[in-house]
Amino acid sequence: QVQLVESGGGSVQAGGSLTLSCVYFGITTSTNCVSWFRQFPGKGRERLARITTPNGRTTYRAAAEGRFTISHDNAKNTIYLRMNSLQPEDTAVYYCAAELGEDCFGKTDESDYPFWGRGTQVTVSA
């Protein structure tokens, strides 16, 4: 059974940093696409960054470009999202999501990802 578990969220002051982790279980395919999304209250999910494993190819949306870094550790079955220069408008629930057996080409929408974690809250105060 595939399972994704996020951690690392919390409260931080503006300008601070956090690193989110997404540990995955039950994935046996060698090539996979994992993305980080976030969701603001009352809004849909916004994709931030995606990574293809194991080759490590990444892409970023504008909201994440230059401040956020997605990476992976295959030995630990973990995908990371390092977030720097956080601002109050980054306050949201952050999710990791996966599609198995494929790379990330064309996977731009949350409907492209059948497997999701439960999310981790990030709160940035001014």
mmCIF file with all atom_site columns, N, CA and C in Angstrom, residues 15-86:
data_model
loop_
_atom_site.group_PDB
_atom_site.id
_atom_site.type_symbol
_atom_site.label_atom_id
_atom_site.label_alt_id
_atom_site.label_comp_id
_atom_site.label_asym_id
_atom_site.label_entity_id
_atom_site.label_seq_id
_atom_site.pdbx_PDB_ins_code
_atom_site.Cartn_x
_atom_site.Cartn_y
_atom_site.Cartn_z
_atom_site.occupancy
_atom_site.B_iso_or_equiv
_atom_site.pdbx_formal_charge
_atom_site.auth_seq_id
_atom_site.auth_comp_id
_atom_site.auth_asym_id
_atom_site.auth_atom_id
_atom_site.pdbx_PDB_model_num
ATOM 1   N N  . GLY A 1 15 ? 10.894  35.781 6.874   1.00 0.00 ? 15 GLY A N  1
ATOM 2   C CA . GLY A 1 15 ? 12.318  35.730 6.585   1.00 0.00 ? 15 GLY A CA 1
ATOM 3   C C  . GLY A 1 15 ? 12.980  34.434 6.995   1.00 0.00 ? 15 GLY A C  1
ATOM 4   N N  . GLY A 1 16 ? 12.259  33.614 7.732   1.00 0.00 ? 16 GLY A N  1
ATOM 5   C CA . GLY A 1 16 ? 12.821  32.355 8.199   1.00 0.00 ? 16 GLY A CA 1
ATOM 6   C C  . GLY A 1 16 ? 12.747  31.246 7.165   1.00 0.00 ? 16 GLY A C  1
ATOM 7   N N  . SER A 1 17 ? 13.190  30.063 7.584   1.00 0.00 ? 17 SER A N  1
ATOM 8   C CA . SER A 1 17 ? 13.269  28.907 6.692   1.00 0.00 ? 17 SER A CA 1
ATOM 9   C C  . SER A 1 17 ? 12.687  27.672 7.361   1.00 0.00 ? 17 SER A C  1
ATOM 10  N N  . LEU A 1 18 ? 12.207  26.776 6.535   1.00 0.00 ? 18 LEU A N  1
ATOM 11  C CA . LEU A 1 18 ? 11.752  25.465 6.982   1.00 0.00 ? 18 LEU A CA 1
ATOM 12  C C  . LEU A 1 18 ? 12.118  24.443 5.925   1.00 0.00 ? 18 LEU A C  1
ATOM 13  N N  . THR A 1 19 ? 12.317  23.212 6.363   1.00 0.00 ? 19 THR A N  1
ATOM 14  C CA . THR A 1 19 ? 12.492  22.108 5.426   1.00 0.00 ? 19 THR A CA 1
ATOM 15  C C  . THR A 1 19 ? 11.410  21.073 5.687   1.00 0.00 ? 19 THR A C  1
ATOM 16  N N  . LEU A 1 20 ? 10.578  20.853 4.696   1.00 0.00 ? 20 LEU A N  1
ATOM 17  C CA . LEU A 1 20 ? 9.534   19.841 4.782   1.00 0.00 ? 20 LEU A CA 1
ATOM 18  C C  . LEU A 1 20 ? 10.072  18.512 4.256   1.00 0.00 ? 20 LEU A C  1
ATOM 19  N N  . SER A 1 21 ? 9.590   17.426 4.839   1.00 0.00 ? 21 SER A N  1
ATOM 20  C CA . SER A 1 21 ? 9.964   16.091 4.399   1.00 0.00 ? 21 SER A CA 1
ATOM 21  C C  . SER A 1 21 ? 8.725   15.316 3.991   1.00 0.00 ? 21 SER A C  1
ATOM 22  N N  . CYS A 1 22 ? 8.883   14.473 3.008   1.00 0.00 ? 22 CYS A N  1
ATOM 23  C CA . CYS A 1 22 ? 7.810   13.579 2.551   1.00 0.00 ? 22 CYS A CA 1
ATOM 24  C C  . CYS A 1 22 ? 8.412   12.182 2.453   1.00 0.00 ? 22 CYS A C  1
ATOM 25  N N  . VAL A 1 23 ? 8.095   11.349 3.424   1.00 0.00 ? 23 VAL A N  1
ATOM 26  C CA . VAL A 1 23 ? 8.561   9.970  3.414   1.00 0.00 ? 23 VAL A CA 1
ATOM 27  C C  . VAL A 1 23 ? 7.512   9.119  2.713   1.00 0.00 ? 23 VAL A C  1
ATOM 28  N N  . TYR A 1 24 ? 7.961   8.275  1.794   1.00 0.00 ? 24 TYR A N  1
ATOM 29  C CA . TYR A 1 24 ? 7.001   7.442  1.078   1.00 0.00 ? 24 TYR A CA 1
ATOM 30  C C  . TYR A 1 24 ? 7.258   5.967  1.347   1.00 0.00 ? 24 TYR A C  1
ATOM 31  N N  . PHE A 1 25 ? 6.171   5.217  1.385   1.00 0.00 ? 25 PHE A N  1
ATOM 32  C CA . PHE A 1 25 ? 6.196   3.789  1.676   1.00 0.00 ? 25 PHE A CA 1
ATOM 33  C C  . PHE A 1 25 ? 5.442   3.042  0.587   1.00 0.00 ? 25 PHE A C  1
ATOM 34  N N  . GLY A 1 26 ? 5.884   1.817  0.323   1.00 0.00 ? 26 GLY A N  1
ATOM 35  C CA . GLY A 1 26 ? 5.145   0.949  -0.574  1.00 0.00 ? 26 GLY A CA 1
ATOM 36  C C  . GLY A 1 26 ? 5.310   1.247  -2.041  1.00 0.00 ? 26 GLY A C  1
ATOM 37  N N  . ILE A 1 27 ? 6.284   2.098  -2.389  1.00 0.00 ? 27 ILE A N  1
ATOM 38  C CA . ILE A 1 27 ? 6.515   2.408  -3.797  1.00 0.00 ? 27 ILE A CA 1
ATOM 39  C C  . ILE A 1 27 ? 7.618   1.498  -4.311  1.00 0.00 ? 27 ILE A C  1
ATOM 40  N N  . THR A 1 28 ? 7.293   0.711  -5.328  1.00 0.00 ? 28 THR A N  1
ATOM 41  C CA . THR A 1 28 ? 8.250   -0.259 -5.850  1.00 0.00 ? 28 THR A CA 1
ATOM 42  C C  . THR A 1 28 ? 8.721   0.071  -7.260  1.00 0.00 ? 28 THR A C  1
ATOM 43  N N  . THR A 1 29 ? 8.093   1.047  -7.898  1.00 0.00 ? 29 THR A N  1
ATOM 44  C CA . THR A 1 29 ? 8.507   1.440  -9.240  1.00 0.00 ? 29 THR A CA 1
ATOM 45  C C  . THR A 1 29 ? 9.767   2.288  -9.151  1.00 0.00 ? 29 THR A C  1
ATOM 46  N N  . SER A 1 30 ? 10.627  2.174  -10.145 1.00 0.00 ? 30 SER A N  1
ATOM 47  C CA . SER A 1 30 ? 11.915  2.866  -10.073 1.00 0.00 ? 30 SER A CA 1
ATOM 48  C C  . SER A 1 30 ? 11.789  4.331  -10.482 1.00 0.00 ? 30 SER A C  1
ATOM 49  N N  . THR A 1 31 ? 10.919  4.633  -11.452 1.00 0.00 ? 31 THR A N  1
ATOM 50  C CA . THR A 1 31 ? 10.741  6.008  -11.901 1.00 0.00 ? 31 THR A CA 1
ATOM 51  C C  . THR A 1 31 ? 9.405   6.532  -11.385 1.00 0.00 ? 31 THR A C  1
ATOM 52  N N  . ASN A 1 32 ? 9.451   7.670  -10.716 1.00 0.00 ? 32 ASN A N  1
ATOM 53  C CA . ASN A 1 32 ? 8.242   8.252  -10.146 1.00 0.00 ? 32 ASN A CA 1
ATOM 54  C C  . ASN A 1 32 ? 8.311   9.769  -10.203 1.00 0.00 ? 32 ASN A C  1
ATOM 55  N N  . CYS A 1 33 ? 7.167   10.390 -10.136 1.00 0.00 ? 33 CYS A N  1
ATOM 56  C CA . CYS A 1 33 ? 7.086   11.848 -10.082 1.00 0.00 ? 33 CYS A CA 1
ATOM 57  C C  . CYS A 1 33 ? 6.473   12.239 -8.746  1.00 0.00 ? 33 CYS A C  1
ATOM 58  N N  . VAL A 1 34 ? 7.151   13.101 -8.020  1.00 0.00 ? 34 VAL A N  1
ATOM 59  C CA . VAL A 1 34 ? 6.639   13.592 -6.740  1.00 0.00 ? 34 VAL A CA 1
ATOM 60  C C  . VAL A 1 34 ? 6.612   15.118 -6.791  1.00 0.00 ? 34 VAL A C  1
ATOM 61  N N  . SER A 1 35 ? 5.510   15.676 -6.375  1.00 0.00 ? 35 SER A N  1
ATOM 62  C CA . SER A 1 35 ? 5.352   17.129 -6.349  1.00 0.00 ? 35 SER A CA 1
ATOM 63  C C  . SER A 1 35 ? 4.977   17.601 -4.959  1.00 0.00 ? 35 SER A C  1
ATOM 64  N N  . TRP A 1 36 ? 5.324   18.847 -4.689  1.00 0.00 ? 36 TRP A N  1
ATOM 65  C CA . TRP A 1 36 ? 4.842   19.546 -3.501  1.00 0.00 ? 36 TRP A CA 1
ATOM 66  C C  . TRP A 1 36 ? 3.783   20.551 -3.953  1.00 0.00 ? 36 TRP A C  1
ATOM 67  N N  . PHE A 1 37 ? 2.659   20.524 -3.241  1.00 0.00 ? 37 PHE A N  1
ATOM 68  C CA . PHE A 1 37 ? 1.572   21.473 -3.442  1.00 0.00 ? 37 PHE A CA 1
ATOM 69  C C  . PHE A 1 37 ? 1.346   22.219 -2.129  1.00 0.00 ? 37 PHE A C  1
ATOM 70  N N  . ARG A 1 38 ? 0.604   23.313 -2.216  1.00 0.00 ? 38 ARG A N  1
ATOM 71  C CA . ARG A 1 38 ? 0.113   23.956 -1.009  1.00 0.00 ? 38 ARG A CA 1
ATOM 72  C C  . ARG A 1 38 ? -1.327  24.399 -1.248  1.00 0.00 ? 38 ARG A C  1
ATOM 73  N N  . GLN A 1 39 ? -2.028  24.560 -0.144  1.00 0.00 ? 39 GLN A N  1
ATOM 74  C CA . GLN A 1 39 ? -3.430  24.944 -0.233  1.00 0.00 ? 39 GLN A CA 1
ATOM 75  C C  . GLN A 1 39 ? -3.722  26.024 0.783   1.00 0.00 ? 39 GLN A C  1
ATOM 76  N N  . PHE A 1 40 ? -4.236  27.161 0.304   1.00 0.00 ? 40 PHE A N  1
ATOM 77  C CA . PHE A 1 40 ? -4.667  28.245 1.165   1.00 0.00 ? 40 PHE A CA 1
ATOM 78  C C  . PHE A 1 40 ? -6.102  27.990 1.590   1.00 0.00 ? 40 PHE A C  1
ATOM 79  N N  . PRO A 1 41 ? -6.516  28.516 2.725   1.00 0.00 ? 41 PRO A N  1
ATOM 80  C CA . PRO A 1 41 ? -7.895  28.297 3.180   1.00 0.00 ? 41 PRO A CA 1
ATOM 81  C C  . PRO A 1 41 ? -8.916  28.705 2.123   1.00 0.00 ? 41 PRO A C  1
ATOM 82  N N  . GLY A 1 42 ? -9.825  27.801 1.804   1.00 0.00 ? 42 GLY A N  1
ATOM 83  C CA . GLY A 1 42 ? -10.884 28.099 0.857   1.00 0.00 ? 42 GLY A CA 1
ATOM 84  C C  . GLY A 1 42 ? -10.457 28.110 -0.604  1.00 0.00 ? 42 GLY A C  1
ATOM 85  N N  . LYS A 1 43 ? -9.219  27.707 -0.880  1.00 0.00 ? 43 LYS A N  1
ATOM 86  C CA . LYS A 1 43 ? -8.710  27.725 -2.258  1.00 0.00 ? 43 LYS A CA 1
ATOM 87  C C  . LYS A 1 43 ? -8.299  26.320 -2.695  1.00 0.00 ? 43 LYS A C  1
ATOM 88  N N  . GLY A 1 44 ? -8.069  26.162 -3.985  1.00 0.00 ? 44 GLY A N  1
ATOM 89  C CA . GLY A 1 44 ? -7.562  24.907 -4.510  1.00 0.00 ? 44 GLY A CA 1
ATOM 90  C C  . GLY A 1 44 ? -6.072  24.763 -4.252  1.00 0.00 ? 44 GLY A C  1
ATOM 91  N N  . ARG A 1 45 ? -5.548  23.618 -4.593  1.00 0.00 ? 45 ARG A N  1
ATOM 92  C CA . ARG A 1 45 ? -4.133  23.360 -4.369  1.00 0.00 ? 45 ARG A CA 1
ATOM 93  C C  . ARG A 1 45 ? -3.285  23.960 -5.472  1.00 0.00 ? 45 ARG A C  1
ATOM 94  N N  . GLU A 1 46 ? -2.148  24.508 -5.065  1.00 0.00 ? 46 GLU A N  1
ATOM 95  C CA . GLU A 1 46 ? -1.210  25.148 -5.978  1.00 0.00 ? 46 GLU A CA 1
ATOM 96  C C  . GLU A 1 46 ? 0.066   24.314 -6.026  1.00 0.00 ? 46 GLU A C  1
ATOM 97  N N  . ARG A 1 47 ? 0.443   23.899 -7.223  1.00 0.00 ? 47 ARG A N  1
ATOM 98  C CA . ARG A 1 47 ? 1.687   23.128 -7.330  1.00 0.00 ? 47 ARG A CA 1
ATOM 99  C C  . ARG A 1 47 ? 2.881   24.063 -7.229  1.00 0.00 ? 47 ARG A C  1
ATOM 100 N N  . LEU A 1 48 ? 3.901   23.622 -6.487  1.00 0.00 ? 48 LEU A N  1
ATOM 101 C CA . LEU A 1 48 ? 5.093   24.438 -6.251  1.00 0.00 ? 48 LEU A CA 1
ATOM 102 C C  . LEU A 1 48 ? 6.306   23.911 -7.008  1.00 0.00 ? 48 LEU A C  1
ATOM 103 N N  . ALA A 1 49 ? 6.563   22.625 -6.862  1.00 0.00 ? 49 ALA A N  1
ATOM 104 C CA . ALA A 1 49 ? 7.770   22.049 -7.440  1.00 0.00 ? 49 ALA A CA 1
ATOM 105 C C  . ALA A 1 49 ? 7.544   20.558 -7.635  1.00 0.00 ? 49 ALA A C  1
ATOM 106 N N  . ARG A 1 50 ? 8.273   19.980 -8.567  1.00 0.00 ? 50 ARG A N  1
ATOM 107 C CA . ARG A 1 50 ? 8.156   18.549 -8.807  1.00 0.00 ? 50 ARG A CA 1
ATOM 108 C C  . ARG A 1 50 ? 9.539   17.982 -9.111  1.00 0.00 ? 50 ARG A C  1
ATOM 109 N N  . ILE A 1 51 ? 9.680   16.694 -8.836  1.00 0.00 ? 51 ILE A N  1
ATOM 110 C CA . ILE A 1 51 ? 10.949  16.021 -9.057  1.00 0.00 ? 51 ILE A CA 1
ATOM 111 C C  . ILE A 1 51 ? 10.675  14.624 -9.579  1.00 0.00 ? 51 ILE A C  1
ATOM 112 N N  . THR A 1 52 ? 11.475  14.207 -10.546 1.00 0.00 ? 52 THR A N  1
ATOM 113 C CA . THR A 1 52 ? 11.422  12.835 -11.046 1.00 0.00 ? 52 THR A CA 1
ATOM 114 C C  . THR A 1 52 ? 12.519  12.043 -10.346 1.00 0.00 ? 52 THR A C  1
ATOM 115 N N  . THR A 1 53 ? 12.147  10.908 -9.788  1.00 0.00 ? 53 THR A N  1
ATOM 116 C CA . THR A 1 53 ? 13.142  10.023 -9.204  1.00 0.00 ? 53 THR A CA 1
ATOM 117 C C  . THR A 1 53 ? 13.349  8.837  -10.129 1.00 0.00 ? 53 THR A C  1
ATOM 118 N N  . PRO A 1 54 ? 14.523  8.257  -10.246 1.00 0.00 ? 54 PRO A N  1
ATOM 119 C CA . PRO A 1 54 ? 15.714  8.627  -9.483  1.00 0.00 ? 54 PRO A CA 1
ATOM 120 C C  . PRO A 1 54 ? 16.608  9.667  -10.155 1.00 0.00 ? 54 PRO A C  1
ATOM 121 N N  . ASN A 1 55 ? 16.253  10.168 -11.356 1.00 0.00 ? 55 ASN A N  1
ATOM 122 C CA . ASN A 1 55 ? 17.220  11.032 -12.039 1.00 0.00 ? 55 ASN A CA 1
ATOM 123 C C  . ASN A 1 55 ? 17.319  12.433 -11.436 1.00 0.00 ? 55 ASN A C  1
ATOM 124 N N  . GLY A 1 56 ? 16.347  12.828 -10.586 1.00 0.00 ? 56 GLY A N  1
ATOM 125 C CA . GLY A 1 56 ? 16.463  14.101 -9.884  1.00 0.00 ? 56 GLY A CA 1
ATOM 126 C C  . GLY A 1 56 ? 16.103  15.331 -10.685 1.00 0.00 ? 56 GLY A C  1
ATOM 127 N N  . ARG A 1 57 ? 15.498  15.178 -11.853 1.00 0.00 ? 57 ARG A N  1
ATOM 128 C CA . ARG A 1 57 ? 15.121  16.339 -12.664 1.00 0.00 ? 57 ARG A CA 1
ATOM 129 C C  . ARG A 1 57 ? 14.006  17.102 -11.970 1.00 0.00 ? 57 ARG A C  1
ATOM 130 N N  . THR A 1 58 ? 14.160  18.431 -11.894 1.00 0.00 ? 58 THR A N  1
ATOM 131 C CA . THR A 1 58 ? 13.207  19.249 -11.149 1.00 0.00 ? 58 THR A CA 1
ATOM 132 C C  . THR A 1 58 ? 12.627  20.363 -12.012 1.00 0.00 ? 58 THR A C  1
ATOM 133 N N  . THR A 1 59 ? 11.436  20.805 -11.668 1.00 0.00 ? 59 THR A N  1
ATOM 134 C CA . THR A 1 59 ? 10.850  22.016 -12.229 1.00 0.00 ? 59 THR A CA 1
ATOM 135 C C  . THR A 1 59 ? 10.134  22.754 -11.113 1.00 0.00 ? 59 THR A C  1
ATOM 136 N N  . TYR A 1 60 ? 10.027  24.063 -11.279 1.00 0.00 ? 60 TYR A N  1
ATOM 137 C CA . TYR A 1 60 ? 9.426   24.920 -10.267 1.00 0.00 ? 60 TYR A CA 1
ATOM 138 C C  . TYR A 1 60 ? 8.387   25.845 -10.888 1.00 0.00 ? 60 TYR A C  1
ATOM 139 N N  . ARG A 1 61 ? 7.344   26.138 -10.110 1.00 0.00 ? 61 ARG A N  1
ATOM 140 C CA . ARG A 1 61 ? 6.413   27.182 -10.490 1.00 0.00 ? 61 ARG A CA 1
ATOM 141 C C  . ARG A 1 61 ? 6.975   28.518 -10.017 1.00 0.00 ? 61 ARG A C  1
ATOM 142 N N  . ALA A 1 62 ? 6.392   29.590 -10.508 1.00 0.00 ? 62 ALA A N  1
ATOM 143 C CA . ALA A 1 62 ? 6.901   30.931 -10.197 1.00 0.00 ? 62 ALA A CA 1
ATOM 144 C C  . ALA A 1 62 ? 6.890   31.211 -8.697  1.00 0.00 ? 62 ALA A C  1
ATOM 145 N N  . ALA A 1 63 ? 5.877   30.716 -7.991  1.00 0.00 ? 63 ALA A N  1
ATOM 146 C CA . ALA A 1 63 ? 5.773   30.992 -6.554  1.00 0.00 ? 63 ALA A CA 1
ATOM 147 C C  . ALA A 1 63 ? 6.925   30.388 -5.764  1.00 0.00 ? 63 ALA A C  1
ATOM 148 N N  . ALA A 1 64 ? 7.566   29.368 -6.329  1.00 0.00 ? 64 ALA A N  1
ATOM 149 C CA . ALA A 1 64 ? 8.635   28.674 -5.622  1.00 0.00 ? 64 ALA A CA 1
ATOM 150 C C  . ALA A 1 64 ? 10.020  28.988 -6.173  1.00 0.00 ? 64 ALA A C  1
ATOM 151 N N  . GLU A 1 65 ? 10.076  29.452 -7.403  1.00 0.00 ? 65 GLU A N  1
ATOM 152 C CA . GLU A 1 65 ? 11.371  29.681 -8.062  1.00 0.00 ? 65 GLU A CA 1
ATOM 153 C C  . GLU A 1 65 ? 12.239  30.644 -7.263  1.00 0.00 ? 65 GLU A C  1
ATOM 154 N N  . GLY A 1 66 ? 13.457  30.228 -6.985  1.00 0.00 ? 66 GLY A N  1
ATOM 155 C CA . GLY A 1 66 ? 14.421  31.074 -6.299  1.00 0.00 ? 66 GLY A CA 1
ATOM 156 C C  . GLY A 1 66 ? 14.383  31.007 -4.793  1.00 0.00 ? 66 GLY A C  1
ATOM 157 N N  . ARG A 1 67 ? 13.268  30.569 -4.190  1.00 0.00 ? 67 ARG A N  1
ATOM 158 C CA . ARG A 1 67 ? 13.176  30.492 -2.726  1.00 0.00 ? 67 ARG A CA 1
ATOM 159 C C  . ARG A 1 67 ? 13.063  29.069 -2.217  1.00 0.00 ? 67 ARG A C  1
ATOM 160 N N  . PHE A 1 68 ? 12.472  28.190 -3.009  1.00 0.00 ? 68 PHE A N  1
ATOM 161 C CA . PHE A 1 68 ? 12.231  26.816 -2.582  1.00 0.00 ? 68 PHE A CA 1
ATOM 162 C C  . PHE A 1 68 ? 13.112  25.866 -3.391  1.00 0.00 ? 68 PHE A C  1
ATOM 163 N N  . THR A 1 69 ? 13.536  24.773 -2.747  1.00 0.00 ? 69 THR A N  1
ATOM 164 C CA . THR A 1 69 ? 14.340  23.762 -3.423  1.00 0.00 ? 69 THR A CA 1
ATOM 165 C C  . THR A 1 69 ? 13.773  22.390 -3.111  1.00 0.00 ? 69 THR A C  1
ATOM 166 N N  . ILE A 1 70 ? 13.463  21.628 -4.150  1.00 0.00 ? 70 ILE A N  1
ATOM 167 C CA . ILE A 1 70 ? 13.003  20.254 -3.974  1.00 0.00 ? 70 ILE A CA 1
ATOM 168 C C  . ILE A 1 70 ? 14.173  19.321 -4.218  1.00 0.00 ? 70 ILE A C  1
ATOM 169 N N  . SER A 1 71 ? 14.263  18.285 -3.396  1.00 0.00 ? 71 SER A N  1
ATOM 170 C CA . SER A 1 71 ? 15.358  17.328 -3.540  1.00 0.00 ? 71 SER A CA 1
ATOM 171 C C  . SER A 1 71 ? 14.879  15.964 -3.045  1.00 0.00 ? 71 SER A C  1
ATOM 172 N N  . HIS A 1 72 ? 15.698  14.954 -3.271  1.00 0.00 ? 72 HIS A N  1
ATOM 173 C CA . HIS A 1 72 ? 15.315  13.622 -2.828  1.00 0.00 ? 72 HIS A CA 1
ATOM 174 C C  . HIS A 1 72 ? 16.498  12.840 -2.305  1.00 0.00 ? 72 HIS A C  1
ATOM 175 N N  . ASP A 1 73 ? 16.201  11.911 -1.433  1.00 0.00 ? 73 ASP A N  1
ATOM 176 C CA . ASP A 1 73 ? 17.181  10.981 -0.913  1.00 0.00 ? 73 ASP A CA 1
ATOM 177 C C  . ASP A 1 73 ? 16.590  9.591  -1.128  1.00 0.00 ? 73 ASP A C  1
ATOM 178 N N  . ASN A 1 74 ? 17.047  8.918  -2.186  1.00 0.00 ? 74 ASN A N  1
ATOM 179 C CA . ASN A 1 74 ? 16.474  7.612  -2.507  1.00 0.00 ? 74 ASN A CA 1
ATOM 180 C C  . ASN A 1 74 ? 16.703  6.585  -1.399  1.00 0.00 ? 74 ASN A C  1
ATOM 181 N N  . ALA A 1 75 ? 17.838  6.685  -0.730  1.00 0.00 ? 75 ALA A N  1
ATOM 182 C CA . ALA A 1 75 ? 18.150  5.719  0.328   1.00 0.00 ? 75 ALA A CA 1
ATOM 183 C C  . ALA A 1 75 ? 17.176  5.838  1.495   1.00 0.00 ? 75 ALA A C  1
ATOM 184 N N  . LYS A 1 76 ? 16.640  7.048  1.702   1.00 0.00 ? 76 LYS A N  1
ATOM 185 C CA . LYS A 1 76 ? 15.719  7.280  2.813   1.00 0.00 ? 76 LYS A CA 1
ATOM 186 C C  . LYS A 1 76 ? 14.272  7.348  2.350   1.00 0.00 ? 76 LYS A C  1
ATOM 187 N N  . ASN A 1 77 ? 14.022  7.111  1.062   1.00 0.00 ? 77 ASN A N  1
ATOM 188 C CA . ASN A 1 77 ? 12.657  7.205  0.521   1.00 0.00 ? 77 ASN A CA 1
ATOM 189 C C  . ASN A 1 77 ? 12.001  8.532  0.906   1.00 0.00 ? 77 ASN A C  1
ATOM 190 N N  . THR A 1 78 ? 12.726  9.607  0.735   1.00 0.00 ? 78 THR A N  1
ATOM 191 C CA . THR A 1 78 ? 12.260  10.904 1.213   1.00 0.00 ? 78 THR A CA 1
ATOM 192 C C  . THR A 1 78 ? 12.457  11.980 0.161   1.00 0.00 ? 78 THR A C  1
ATOM 193 N N  . ILE A 1 79 ? 11.431  12.820 0.022   1.00 0.00 ? 79 ILE A N  1
ATOM 194 C CA . ILE A 1 79 ? 11.490  14.012 -0.807  1.00 0.00 ? 79 ILE A CA 1
ATOM 195 C C  . ILE A 1 79 ? 11.456  15.212 0.127   1.00 0.00 ? 79 ILE A C  1
ATOM 196 N N  . TYR A 1 80 ? 12.288  16.206 -0.129  1.00 0.00 ? 80 TYR A N  1
ATOM 197 C CA . TYR A 1 80 ? 12.380  17.392 0.722   1.00 0.00 ? 80 TYR A CA 1
ATOM 198 C C  . TYR A 1 80 ? 11.922  18.632 -0.039  1.00 0.00 ? 80 TYR A C  1
ATOM 199 N N  . LEU A 1 81 ? 11.452  19.607 0.718   1.00 0.00 ? 81 LEU A N  1
ATOM 200 C CA . LEU A 1 81 ? 11.206  20.936 0.180   1.00 0.00 ? 81 LEU A CA 1
ATOM 201 C C  . LEU A 1 81 ? 11.827  21.929 1.154   1.00 0.00 ? 81 LEU A C  1
ATOM 202 N N  . ARG A 1 82 ? 12.931  22.511 0.726   1.00 0.00 ? 82 ARG A N  1
ATOM 203 C CA . ARG A 1 82 ? 13.585  23.538 1.528   1.00 0.00 ? 82 ARG A CA 1
ATOM 204 C C  . ARG A 1 82 ? 12.981  24.877 1.141   1.00 0.00 ? 82 ARG A C  1
ATOM 205 N N  . MET A 1 83 ? 12.489  25.614 2.148   1.00 0.00 ? 83 MET A N  1
ATOM 206 C CA . MET A 1 83 ? 11.823  26.888 1.889   1.00 0.00 ? 83 MET A CA 1
ATOM 207 C C  . MET A 1 83 ? 12.556  27.998 2.618   1.00 0.00 ? 83 MET A C  1
ATOM 208 N N  . ASN A 1 84 ? 13.052  28.959 1.880   1.00 0.00 ? 84 ASN A N  1
ATOM 209 C CA . ASN A 1 84 ? 13.775  30.103 2.436   1.00 0.00 ? 84 ASN A CA 1
ATOM 210 C C  . ASN A 1 84 ? 12.973  31.393 2.257   1.00 0.00 ? 84 ASN A C  1
ATOM 211 N N  . SER A 1 85 ? 13.342  32.412 3.025   1.00 0.00 ? 85 SER A N  1
ATOM 212 C CA . SER A 1 85 ? 12.725  33.733 2.913   1.00 0.00 ? 85 SER A CA 1
ATOM 213 C C  . SER A 1 85 ? 11.205  33.645 2.965   1.00 0.00 ? 85 SER A C  1
ATOM 214 N N  . LEU A 1 86 ? 10.701  32.890 3.920   1.00 0.00 ? 86 LEU A N  1
ATOM 215 C CA . LEU A 1 86 ? 9.264   32.700 4.021   1.00 0.00 ? 86 LEU A CA 1
ATOM 216 C C  . LEU A 1 86 ? 8.560   33.994 4.406   1.00 0.00 ? 86 LEU A C  1
#
